[in-house]
Structures are given as C-alpha cells and as structure tokens.
Amino acid sequence: MAASKPYDIVIFGASGFTGKYVVREALKFLNAPNSPLKSLALAGRSPSRLSEVLKWAAAPNPPPNIPLLTADTSDPASLGRLASQSRMILDCVGPFRLYGQPVVAACVESGCDYLDICGEPDFMERMEASYHDKAVENGSLVISACGFDSVPAEIGLMFHSKHWAGLSAPNRVEAYLSLESDKRIVGNFGTYESAVLGVANADKLAELRRSRPRRPRPTIPGPTPPKGSIVENQKQLGLWALRLPSADSVVVRRTQAMLTENPHGLPGVNESVEHVKKREEFWSSTKPAHFGVKLGSKSLLGLFPVITLGVFLGLLSKSRVGRCLLLKFPSFFSLGWFRKKGPSEEEVASATFKMWFVGQGYSNSSLASQGDQKPDTEVVTRVMGPEIGYLTTPIVLLQCALVLLDGRDNLPKGGVYTPGIVFGPTDLEQRLQDNGISFDFISKKYLSS
C-alpha cells in the first residue's frame, strides 16, 4: 500500500506559523543524497498561501515543483484524500484539541502514518483511547509530541540514563529548561492558546483518566521524592527555576508505563534480527526515574512573566469571558512573552535553549532498600539547540519522519504511541546531533550523606 501512494510526506498546515518552517526544513532533505524523502506535497486551505510559503522556504533558490493540495479540518473528505495519497502526514494545525481529531481519524482509516507537534496531554490521551486499536489493525502509526514537545525531553532522558551504568540507578531526574536570546524571547500564539484551553479543560482530562484502566508504574529504586518548592534556586546551574505542569513529564510517564508493559519495547512489523537485538539491548539498559520539568532563568525577575501568566490562566481560563480576554490580549497577560503575530525572523534566529538533566540516585540500586538511605550519586547531562518553536521543532519533526521512512519495517505496525517508545532504540538521537541539537554529558559526582 505504501509503495502505491504518490507522496512520502504531506505537510498539513504548511502555511501556518510553524508549518512554513517545517516546509523549509523538509526541502533540505527532499531528494538529497542518502535521504529517503523522494516526494513531498503541501496541504492547507489556501493554495495561494501555500505557494507563497514554498517561495519563502526555497529562497534564495527557485521553488521546486511540489504539489499544493487543498484540505480543511472541517472537510473530512479532503482529509481522506490526503491520507489516501500519502505514506505519512505531518500535522502542524493547532490547537490540536480543536483541529487534530479529524486528521488522526483520516490517517487511521486509510493506514497512513501520522506525526504532529502537539504538546497537549488531553488530545494525546484522547487519541490513544479512541483510535489505538483501529490504528493497530489498519497499520497506522500515530505519534504526537514530535517537536520540542516532547522529543528533547524523552530522548534527553534516555541519553541521561546511559550514564547510570552497571548497578547504579537514578531515583529522580529534574529537567531545567533555560531559554536564551540576545533579543526578546517571544512564544508561539498557538502554544499560548493551547495552554489557555488546557487549563480550561483540566477537569475533562482528569475525568478521561479516571475512566481508563490504570497503567502499571515502573519500579524505581528509592522513595518517591517530595514535590519541593514551586520556585527553586538551582545554584549549581546558576538558575532560578519554576516548577511547570509540563506536557514533557506526562509524555515521559506514558512512555515509562508502556515500557513497564513491554520491557523489550515494541516489535517491528517486519523487524530485522539485527534491530531486534539492538532494541532489546537498548531497553534493557534504560532505567526509569521520577521526572519533572522546571523553567529556568538567570534571575528571579526573569520568572515573573511566567508566574503572572500562570495566575491569570488560573483566574480566567474557566469562564468564557475570561478565555476571550486571554486570547484577545496575549501580550498583556503574558507580559510580552506571547503575541499573536509571533516572533520576527531575527528573534527566531537569535534564540537558543538549554535543557539540563540533573539526576540523583544510587551508586548501587540495592542501597535504596536500606532504610532511609538517601541518594549518593548525581549525574548532570544537557540537551542544547536553536529556538524551540520554529527551529528545533521542525528539525525534530523532520528527523522523526525520516526515521519512519527509512526504517518502517523495524517500527510497530500501528497504534497510538509516544515518541520515546517508538524512536528510543532508533538512530534519532544521532540524527538530531547531526542537525544542530546536541546531547552532552556534563558531570558525575558522589553526594555526601
């Protein structure tokens, strides 16, 4: 079926804020040497806007001859046509709770693979509940969070796990995210809108979780760590840090639950003997840990816009009038961190991120069972890359797509999964390293009791 489809990839929502950067990233690999991407199409509501994006993305070169397809989330037939013509759809149309389900439905129905850049736990978990069984049956891999949410966190945590070798084991890992720029940091309005709707519908997510079977939890050496304070002075990193209700931690927990159910990972649809061995060795050496994410700033004052936004979200998101105000005046309520028109190209180019993984655990996991034994070992690793929303996200999404195209037989037949459980044993980490996202070991030390 895959061989008979005319397009390897269709980028849906290609004319959106993030979509145009995804197109620019995809063009780097279209018919490039050793690239599995041989055919590409762009899809959206307006062919004229798609044409403008293609010119922008190809500059200074002339735009390639790429099909521009018309499709809309309000027109299921148009989405069905997309899915029937493509091996894979990259969905860039958010908020996904509003616009994602029809695209997933079309892909699952036709056996087309689906990747998106969603960071909305409610959407991801609803898609798993609604479409997993049919996706398995029809051979459609549905993988959300294939952007900055949540691949750097998932693959970064797996990279961190490598440094707990032998009998050593982590108990908890905190990820400290530091956003840096010599210009103003401006976030994507779509991310802001998703946050507003996520807080507004938190009760529905809790209800969904109560209605589903409880997933098994991994065995982690040592006690469950205390939550600690909301604001922390992380002196070792030189950061003030604010604890976040992060999609990354939700996605990591889902991956760890799947791994508890499937200790050797997920077998491929037509997996090579070599890849079976690689997959089983990878997961046997990956160690689970309690995981959380904190937003870091070099000054306490730098956290003030986020704290302010959190207060406004809590106060206003639950009412219709409040949501209207939040969505109409994002710059006011976020103290300039988000605005409707998004960042300028200069602001995008100047921004970078660092995500520090600070893990504490035991030099020998047997120590964890000895009464009140505290962790005696600390490991620090780091993931670094360019601006998160418009540069890192397209890099991550395209590399996930290329892994899928290049080694589809070694990946599960179908189902709704997290990126970590699918891409962990693949060469995704190395591909990201080769494309500007670095994974670095920083230090390992023993803690005094």
Coordinates of C-alpha atoms in Angstrom, one line a residue:
M1 CA 0.0 0.0 0.0
A2 CA 2.8 2.4 1.0
A3 CA 4.6 1.9 -2.3
S4 CA 1.4 2.8 -4.3
K5 CA 1.0 6.2 -2.6
P6 CA 2.4 9.1 -4.6
Y7 CA 3.7 11.1 -1.7
D8 CA 6.2 10.1 1.0
I9 CA 5.1 13.1 3.2
V10 CA 2.3 15.6 3.1
I11 CA 2.8 18.6 5.4
F12 CA -0.7 19.7 6.5
G13 CA -1.0 23.3 7.8
A14 CA 2.1 24.2 5.7
S15 CA 1.2 27.9 5.6
G16 CA 0.9 28.3 9.4
F17 CA 3.4 30.0 11.7
T18 CA 5.3 26.7 12.4
G19 CA 4.3 25.0 9.2
K20 CA 6.3 27.2 7.0
Y21 CA 9.5 26.5 8.9
V22 CA 8.7 22.7 8.7
V23 CA 8.5 23.2 4.9
R24 CA 11.9 24.9 4.9
E25 CA 13.4 22.1 6.9
A26 CA 11.8 19.4 4.6
L27 CA 13.3 21.0 1.5
K28 CA 16.8 20.3 2.8
F29 CA 16.1 16.6 2.6
L30 CA 13.9 16.3 -0.5
N31 CA 15.9 14.2 -3.0
A32 CA 19.1 14.8 -1.1
P33 CA 21.8 12.2 -1.2
N34 CA 21.0 9.3 1.2
S35 CA 17.6 10.8 2.1
P36 CA 14.6 8.6 2.0
L37 CA 12.3 11.6 1.2
K38 CA 11.7 11.4 -2.5
S39 CA 8.2 13.0 -2.8
L40 CA 6.6 15.8 -0.9
A41 CA 3.3 17.7 -1.0
L42 CA 2.0 20.7 0.9
A43 CA -1.6 21.0 2.1
G44 CA -3.8 23.7 3.6
R45 CA -6.9 25.8 3.0
S46 CA -5.4 28.3 0.6
P47 CA -3.2 27.2 -2.4
S48 CA -2.1 30.8 -2.9
R49 CA -0.7 31.0 0.7
L50 CA 0.9 27.6 0.2
S51 CA 2.6 28.9 -3.0
E52 CA 3.9 32.0 -1.0
V53 CA 5.3 29.7 1.7
L54 CA 7.0 27.5 -0.8
K55 CA 8.8 30.5 -2.4
W56 CA 9.8 31.7 1.1
A57 CA 11.1 28.3 2.2
A58 CA 13.1 27.7 -1.0
A59 CA 14.7 31.2 -1.1
P60 CA 17.2 32.1 -2.5
N61 CA 16.6 29.2 -4.8
P62 CA 13.6 29.0 -7.1
P63 CA 10.7 26.9 -5.6
P64 CA 10.6 23.3 -6.6
N65 CA 7.7 21.8 -8.4
I66 CA 5.8 20.4 -5.4
P67 CA 2.0 19.7 -5.4
L68 CA -0.1 22.1 -3.4
L69 CA -3.2 20.3 -2.1
T70 CA -6.4 21.9 -0.7
A71 CA -7.7 20.4 2.6
D72 CA -9.5 21.6 5.7
T73 CA -10.2 20.1 9.0
S74 CA -13.9 20.9 8.6
D75 CA -14.0 18.8 5.4
P76 CA -13.3 15.1 6.3
A77 CA -13.4 14.1 2.6
S78 CA -10.5 16.4 1.8
L79 CA -8.5 14.9 4.7
G80 CA -9.4 11.4 3.5
R81 CA -7.9 12.3 0.1
L82 CA -4.7 13.5 1.7
A83 CA -4.3 10.3 3.8
S84 CA -5.0 8.0 0.8
Q85 CA -2.2 9.7 -1.2
S86 CA 0.5 9.8 1.4
R87 CA 2.6 7.4 3.4
M88 CA 2.7 10.0 6.2
I89 CA 1.1 13.3 7.3
L90 CA 2.9 15.8 9.3
D91 CA 0.2 17.8 11.1
C92 CA 1.1 21.4 12.0
V93 CA -2.5 22.6 12.6
G94 CA -3.2 23.5 16.3
P95 CA -4.6 23.8 18.8
F96 CA -4.9 20.1 18.3
R97 CA -7.9 19.7 20.7
L98 CA -9.8 21.8 18.2
Y99 CA -8.4 20.6 14.9
G100 CA -6.4 17.4 15.3
Q101 CA -9.0 14.6 15.7
P102 CA -10.3 14.7 12.1
V103 CA -6.7 14.4 10.8
V104 CA -6.0 11.4 13.0
A105 CA -9.3 9.8 12.0
A106 CA -8.5 10.1 8.3
C107 CA -5.0 8.7 8.8
V108 CA -6.1 5.7 10.9
E109 CA -8.9 4.9 8.4
S110 CA -6.5 4.8 5.4
G111 CA -3.5 3.2 7.2
C112 CA -1.4 6.4 6.8
D113 CA 1.2 7.3 9.4
Y114 CA 0.7 10.5 11.4
L115 CA 3.1 12.7 13.3
D116 CA 2.4 16.0 14.9
I117 CA 3.9 18.8 17.0
C118 CA 1.2 18.7 19.7
G119 CA 2.0 19.4 23.4
E120 CA -1.5 18.9 24.7
P121 CA -1.9 15.9 27.0
D122 CA -5.7 15.9 26.7
F123 CA -5.5 15.5 22.9
M124 CA -2.8 12.8 23.0
E125 CA -4.6 10.7 25.6
R126 CA -8.0 11.0 23.9
M127 CA -6.5 9.9 20.6
E128 CA -5.0 6.9 22.3
A129 CA -8.3 6.0 23.9
S130 CA -10.3 6.5 20.7
Y131 CA -8.0 5.2 17.9
H132 CA -5.3 2.9 19.2
D133 CA -7.0 -0.4 18.5
K134 CA -8.1 0.6 15.0
A135 CA -4.6 2.1 14.2
V136 CA -3.0 -1.2 15.1
E137 CA -5.5 -3.1 12.9
N138 CA -5.1 -0.7 9.9
G139 CA -1.3 -0.3 10.2
S140 CA -1.3 3.5 11.0
L141 CA 1.4 4.8 13.4
V142 CA 0.0 7.8 15.3
I143 CA 2.7 9.7 17.2
S144 CA 2.1 13.0 18.8
A145 CA 4.7 15.3 20.5
C146 CA 7.3 15.0 17.7
G147 CA 8.6 18.6 18.2
F148 CA 10.2 20.4 21.1
D149 CA 7.3 18.9 23.0
S150 CA 8.5 16.3 23.8
V151 CA 11.4 14.7 22.0
P152 CA 14.3 16.6 23.6
A153 CA 12.9 15.6 27.0
E154 CA 12.3 11.9 26.0
I155 CA 15.5 11.3 24.1
G156 CA 17.4 13.6 26.5
L157 CA 16.2 11.4 29.5
M158 CA 17.3 8.3 27.6
F159 CA 20.7 9.8 26.9
H160 CA 20.9 10.7 30.6
S161 CA 20.0 7.1 31.6
K162 CA 23.1 5.8 29.7
H163 CA 25.3 7.4 32.4
W164 CA 23.8 5.2 35.2
A165 CA 25.8 2.2 34.2
G166 CA 26.0 -1.2 35.9
L167 CA 24.3 -1.5 39.3
S168 CA 23.8 2.3 39.6
A169 CA 20.3 3.6 39.2
P170 CA 18.5 7.0 39.1
N171 CA 15.7 7.9 41.5
R172 CA 14.7 11.2 40.2
V173 CA 15.7 13.5 37.3
E174 CA 14.8 17.1 37.1
A175 CA 15.0 18.9 33.7
Y176 CA 15.7 22.6 33.9
L177 CA 14.8 24.4 30.7
S178 CA 16.6 27.7 30.0
L179 CA 15.5 29.8 27.0
E180 CA 18.2 32.3 25.9
S181 CA 18.4 35.1 23.4
D182 CA 20.2 38.4 22.9
K183 CA 16.8 39.7 21.7
R184 CA 13.3 39.4 23.2
I185 CA 12.0 35.9 23.6
V186 CA 8.6 35.6 22.0
G187 CA 6.4 32.5 22.1
N188 CA 4.1 31.0 19.5
F189 CA 0.5 32.1 19.9
G190 CA -0.7 28.6 19.2
T191 CA 1.2 27.4 22.2
Y192 CA -0.4 30.1 24.3
E193 CA -3.9 29.2 23.0
S194 CA -3.3 25.5 23.8
A195 CA -2.3 26.5 27.4
V196 CA -5.5 28.5 27.8
L197 CA -7.7 25.7 26.6
G198 CA -5.7 23.1 28.5
V199 CA -6.3 24.9 31.8
A200 CA -9.9 25.5 30.9
N201 CA -10.5 21.8 30.3
A202 CA -8.3 20.3 33.0
D203 CA -11.4 18.7 34.6
K204 CA -12.2 16.8 31.4
L205 CA -8.7 15.3 31.3
A206 CA -9.0 14.2 34.9
E207 CA -12.3 12.6 34.0
L208 CA -10.8 10.8 31.0
R209 CA -8.0 9.4 33.1
R210 CA -10.4 8.1 35.7
S211 CA -12.4 6.3 33.0
R212 CA -9.5 4.4 31.7
P213 CA -7.7 1.3 33.2
R214 CA -4.8 2.3 35.5
R215 CA -1.4 1.8 33.7
P216 CA 1.3 0.0 35.5
R217 CA 4.1 2.1 37.0
P218 CA 7.8 1.3 36.7
T219 CA 9.8 0.1 39.7
I220 CA 12.1 3.0 40.6
P221 CA 14.7 2.4 43.4
G222 CA 14.2 4.6 46.5
P223 CA 11.3 6.6 47.9
T224 CA 9.1 8.9 45.8
P225 CA 10.8 12.3 46.1
P226 CA 8.9 15.2 47.6
K227 CA 7.5 17.8 45.2
G228 CA 9.6 20.5 46.8
S229 CA 9.0 24.2 46.4
I230 CA 7.4 25.8 43.4
V231 CA 10.4 28.2 43.0
E232 CA 14.0 26.9 43.4
N233 CA 17.4 28.5 43.4
Q234 CA 19.4 25.9 41.5
K235 CA 22.9 27.2 42.4
Q236 CA 24.8 24.5 40.6
L237 CA 23.4 25.7 37.3
G238 CA 23.1 29.3 38.2
L239 CA 19.4 29.3 37.6
W240 CA 16.2 30.3 39.4
A241 CA 13.7 27.6 38.5
L242 CA 9.9 27.4 38.4
R243 CA 8.1 24.0 38.5
L244 CA 5.8 23.6 35.5
P245 CA 2.8 21.3 34.8
S246 CA 4.7 20.2 31.7
A247 CA 3.5 18.0 28.8
D248 CA 7.0 16.5 28.7
S249 CA 6.6 14.9 32.1
V250 CA 3.2 13.5 31.1
V251 CA 4.7 12.0 27.9
V252 CA 7.6 10.5 29.7
R253 CA 5.3 8.9 32.2
R254 CA 3.3 7.4 29.4
T255 CA 6.4 6.0 27.8
Q256 CA 7.6 4.5 31.1
A257 CA 4.2 2.9 31.6
M258 CA 4.3 1.4 28.1
L259 CA 7.8 0.1 28.8
T260 CA 6.7 -1.5 32.0
E261 CA 4.1 -3.4 30.0
N262 CA 6.6 -4.1 27.2
P263 CA 10.0 -4.4 28.8
H264 CA 11.7 -5.1 25.5
G265 CA 9.9 -2.3 23.7
L266 CA 7.6 -2.7 20.7
P267 CA 8.5 -5.2 18.0
G268 CA 8.6 -4.0 14.4
V269 CA 6.1 -5.1 11.7
N270 CA 8.9 -6.8 9.7
E271 CA 11.8 -6.3 12.0
S272 CA 15.4 -7.4 11.1
V273 CA 17.2 -9.7 13.5
E274 CA 19.8 -7.0 14.0
H275 CA 17.2 -4.4 15.0
V276 CA 15.5 -6.9 17.4
K277 CA 18.9 -7.3 19.2
K278 CA 19.5 -3.5 19.2
R279 CA 16.0 -2.8 20.5
E280 CA 16.2 -5.3 23.3
E281 CA 19.7 -4.2 24.4
F282 CA 18.6 -0.6 24.4
W283 CA 15.6 -1.0 26.6
S284 CA 17.4 -3.4 29.0
S285 CA 19.9 -0.7 29.7
T286 CA 17.3 2.2 30.0
K287 CA 16.4 2.9 33.6
P288 CA 13.2 4.7 34.7
A289 CA 13.1 7.6 37.1
H290 CA 10.7 10.1 38.6
F291 CA 10.8 13.0 36.2
G292 CA 9.8 16.7 36.3
V293 CA 10.4 19.9 34.3
K294 CA 11.3 23.3 35.6
L295 CA 11.6 26.6 33.7
G296 CA 14.9 28.3 34.5
S297 CA 16.0 31.9 34.4
K298 CA 19.3 33.5 35.4
S299 CA 17.3 35.9 37.7
L300 CA 14.2 35.6 39.8
L301 CA 12.8 38.6 38.0
G302 CA 13.0 36.6 34.7
L303 CA 10.4 34.2 36.0
F304 CA 7.9 36.9 36.8
P305 CA 6.1 36.9 33.4
V306 CA 5.5 33.2 33.6
I307 CA 4.3 33.4 37.2
T308 CA 2.0 36.3 36.2
L309 CA 0.6 34.3 33.2
G310 CA 0.0 31.3 35.4
V311 CA -2.0 33.4 37.8
F312 CA -4.1 34.9 35.0
L313 CA -4.7 31.4 33.5
G314 CA -5.9 30.1 36.8
L315 CA -8.2 33.0 37.4
L316 CA -9.7 33.5 33.9
S317 CA -9.5 30.2 31.9
K318 CA -12.5 28.6 33.5
S319 CA -15.0 31.3 32.2
R320 CA -15.9 32.0 28.7
V321 CA -15.4 35.8 29.1
G322 CA -12.1 35.1 30.8
R323 CA -10.9 32.9 27.9
C324 CA -11.9 35.5 25.4
L325 CA -9.9 38.2 27.2
L326 CA -6.9 35.9 27.5
L327 CA -7.0 35.0 23.8
K328 CA -7.6 38.6 22.7
F329 CA -4.7 40.1 24.7
P330 CA -1.9 37.5 24.9
S331 CA 0.8 40.1 25.1
F332 CA -0.8 41.9 28.1
F333 CA -1.5 38.8 30.1
S334 CA 2.0 37.2 29.4
L335 CA 3.9 40.5 29.8
G336 CA 5.1 40.3 26.2
W337 CA 6.1 36.6 26.2
F338 CA 3.4 35.7 23.7
R339 CA 1.9 37.8 20.9
K340 CA -0.5 37.0 18.0
K341 CA 1.9 37.7 15.2
G342 CA 4.6 35.6 16.8
P343 CA 8.4 36.4 16.8
S344 CA 10.3 38.1 13.9
E345 CA 12.8 36.1 11.9
E346 CA 15.6 37.9 13.7
E347 CA 14.1 37.0 17.1
V348 CA 13.8 33.4 16.0
A349 CA 17.4 33.3 14.7
S350 CA 18.9 34.7 17.9
A351 CA 17.1 32.3 20.4
T352 CA 18.5 29.1 21.8
F353 CA 17.6 26.6 24.5
K354 CA 19.5 24.5 27.1
M355 CA 17.8 21.7 28.9
W356 CA 19.8 20.4 31.9
F357 CA 19.0 17.0 33.3
V358 CA 20.0 16.7 37.0
G359 CA 19.6 13.2 38.2
Q360 CA 20.1 11.9 41.7
G361 CA 20.2 8.2 42.6
Y362 CA 22.2 5.3 43.9
S363 CA 25.7 4.0 43.1
N364 CA 24.2 0.6 43.7
S365 CA 20.4 0.2 43.5
S366 CA 20.5 -2.2 46.5
L367 CA 21.2 0.8 48.7
A368 CA 17.7 2.1 48.0
S369 CA 16.2 -0.7 50.2
Q370 CA 18.4 0.1 53.2
G371 CA 16.1 2.1 55.4
D372 CA 16.3 5.9 54.9
Q373 CA 19.3 5.7 52.6
K374 CA 19.4 9.0 50.6
P375 CA 20.7 9.1 47.0
D376 CA 24.5 9.1 46.9
T377 CA 25.2 9.9 43.3
E378 CA 24.4 12.8 41.0
V379 CA 24.6 12.9 37.2
V380 CA 24.2 16.0 35.0
T381 CA 23.6 15.9 31.3
R382 CA 22.4 18.6 28.8
V383 CA 20.5 19.0 25.6
M384 CA 21.1 22.2 23.6
G385 CA 19.7 23.6 20.4
P386 CA 18.3 26.5 18.5
E387 CA 15.0 28.4 19.1
I388 CA 12.4 25.9 20.3
G389 CA 9.2 26.6 18.4
Y390 CA 10.3 27.4 14.8
L391 CA 13.8 25.9 14.5
T392 CA 14.1 22.9 16.9
T393 CA 10.5 21.7 16.4
P394 CA 10.9 21.4 12.6
I395 CA 14.3 19.7 13.0
V396 CA 12.8 17.2 15.4
L397 CA 9.7 16.6 13.3
L398 CA 11.6 16.0 10.1
Q399 CA 14.1 13.7 11.7
C400 CA 11.3 11.6 13.2
A401 CA 9.7 11.5 9.8
L402 CA 12.9 10.4 8.1
V403 CA 13.5 7.6 10.7
L404 CA 9.9 6.4 9.9
L405 CA 10.6 6.5 6.1
D406 CA 14.0 4.9 6.4
G407 CA 13.1 2.0 8.7
R408 CA 9.4 1.5 8.7
D409 CA 9.7 -2.3 8.9
N410 CA 11.6 -2.0 12.2
L411 CA 8.8 0.0 13.8
P412 CA 5.4 -1.2 15.1
K413 CA 2.7 -2.0 12.5
G414 CA 0.4 0.7 14.0
G415 CA -1.1 2.2 17.1
V416 CA -1.1 5.4 19.1
Y417 CA 2.2 5.9 20.9
T418 CA 4.6 8.4 22.4
P419 CA 7.8 9.3 20.5
G420 CA 10.0 7.7 23.1
I421 CA 8.7 4.2 22.9
V422 CA 8.8 4.2 19.1
F423 CA 12.0 6.2 18.4
G424 CA 14.1 5.4 21.5
P425 CA 16.1 2.4 20.0
T426 CA 16.5 4.1 16.6
D427 CA 19.2 6.4 15.4
L428 CA 17.1 9.5 16.2
E429 CA 19.5 10.8 18.8
Q430 CA 22.4 10.7 16.3
R431 CA 20.3 12.4 13.6
L432 CA 19.4 15.2 16.0
Q433 CA 23.1 15.6 16.9
D434 CA 23.9 15.8 13.2
N435 CA 21.3 18.5 12.7
G436 CA 22.2 21.0 15.4
I437 CA 20.7 19.6 18.6
S438 CA 23.5 18.4 21.0
F439 CA 23.4 15.8 23.8
D440 CA 26.2 16.3 26.3
F441 CA 27.5 14.6 29.4
I442 CA 28.4 17.3 32.0
S443 CA 29.4 15.7 35.3
K444 CA 29.0 12.8 37.7
K445 CA 29.7 13.1 41.4
Y446 CA 29.1 11.3 44.7
L447 CA 27.0 13.1 47.2
S448 CA 27.9 13.4 50.9
S449 CA 25.4 11.8 53.3

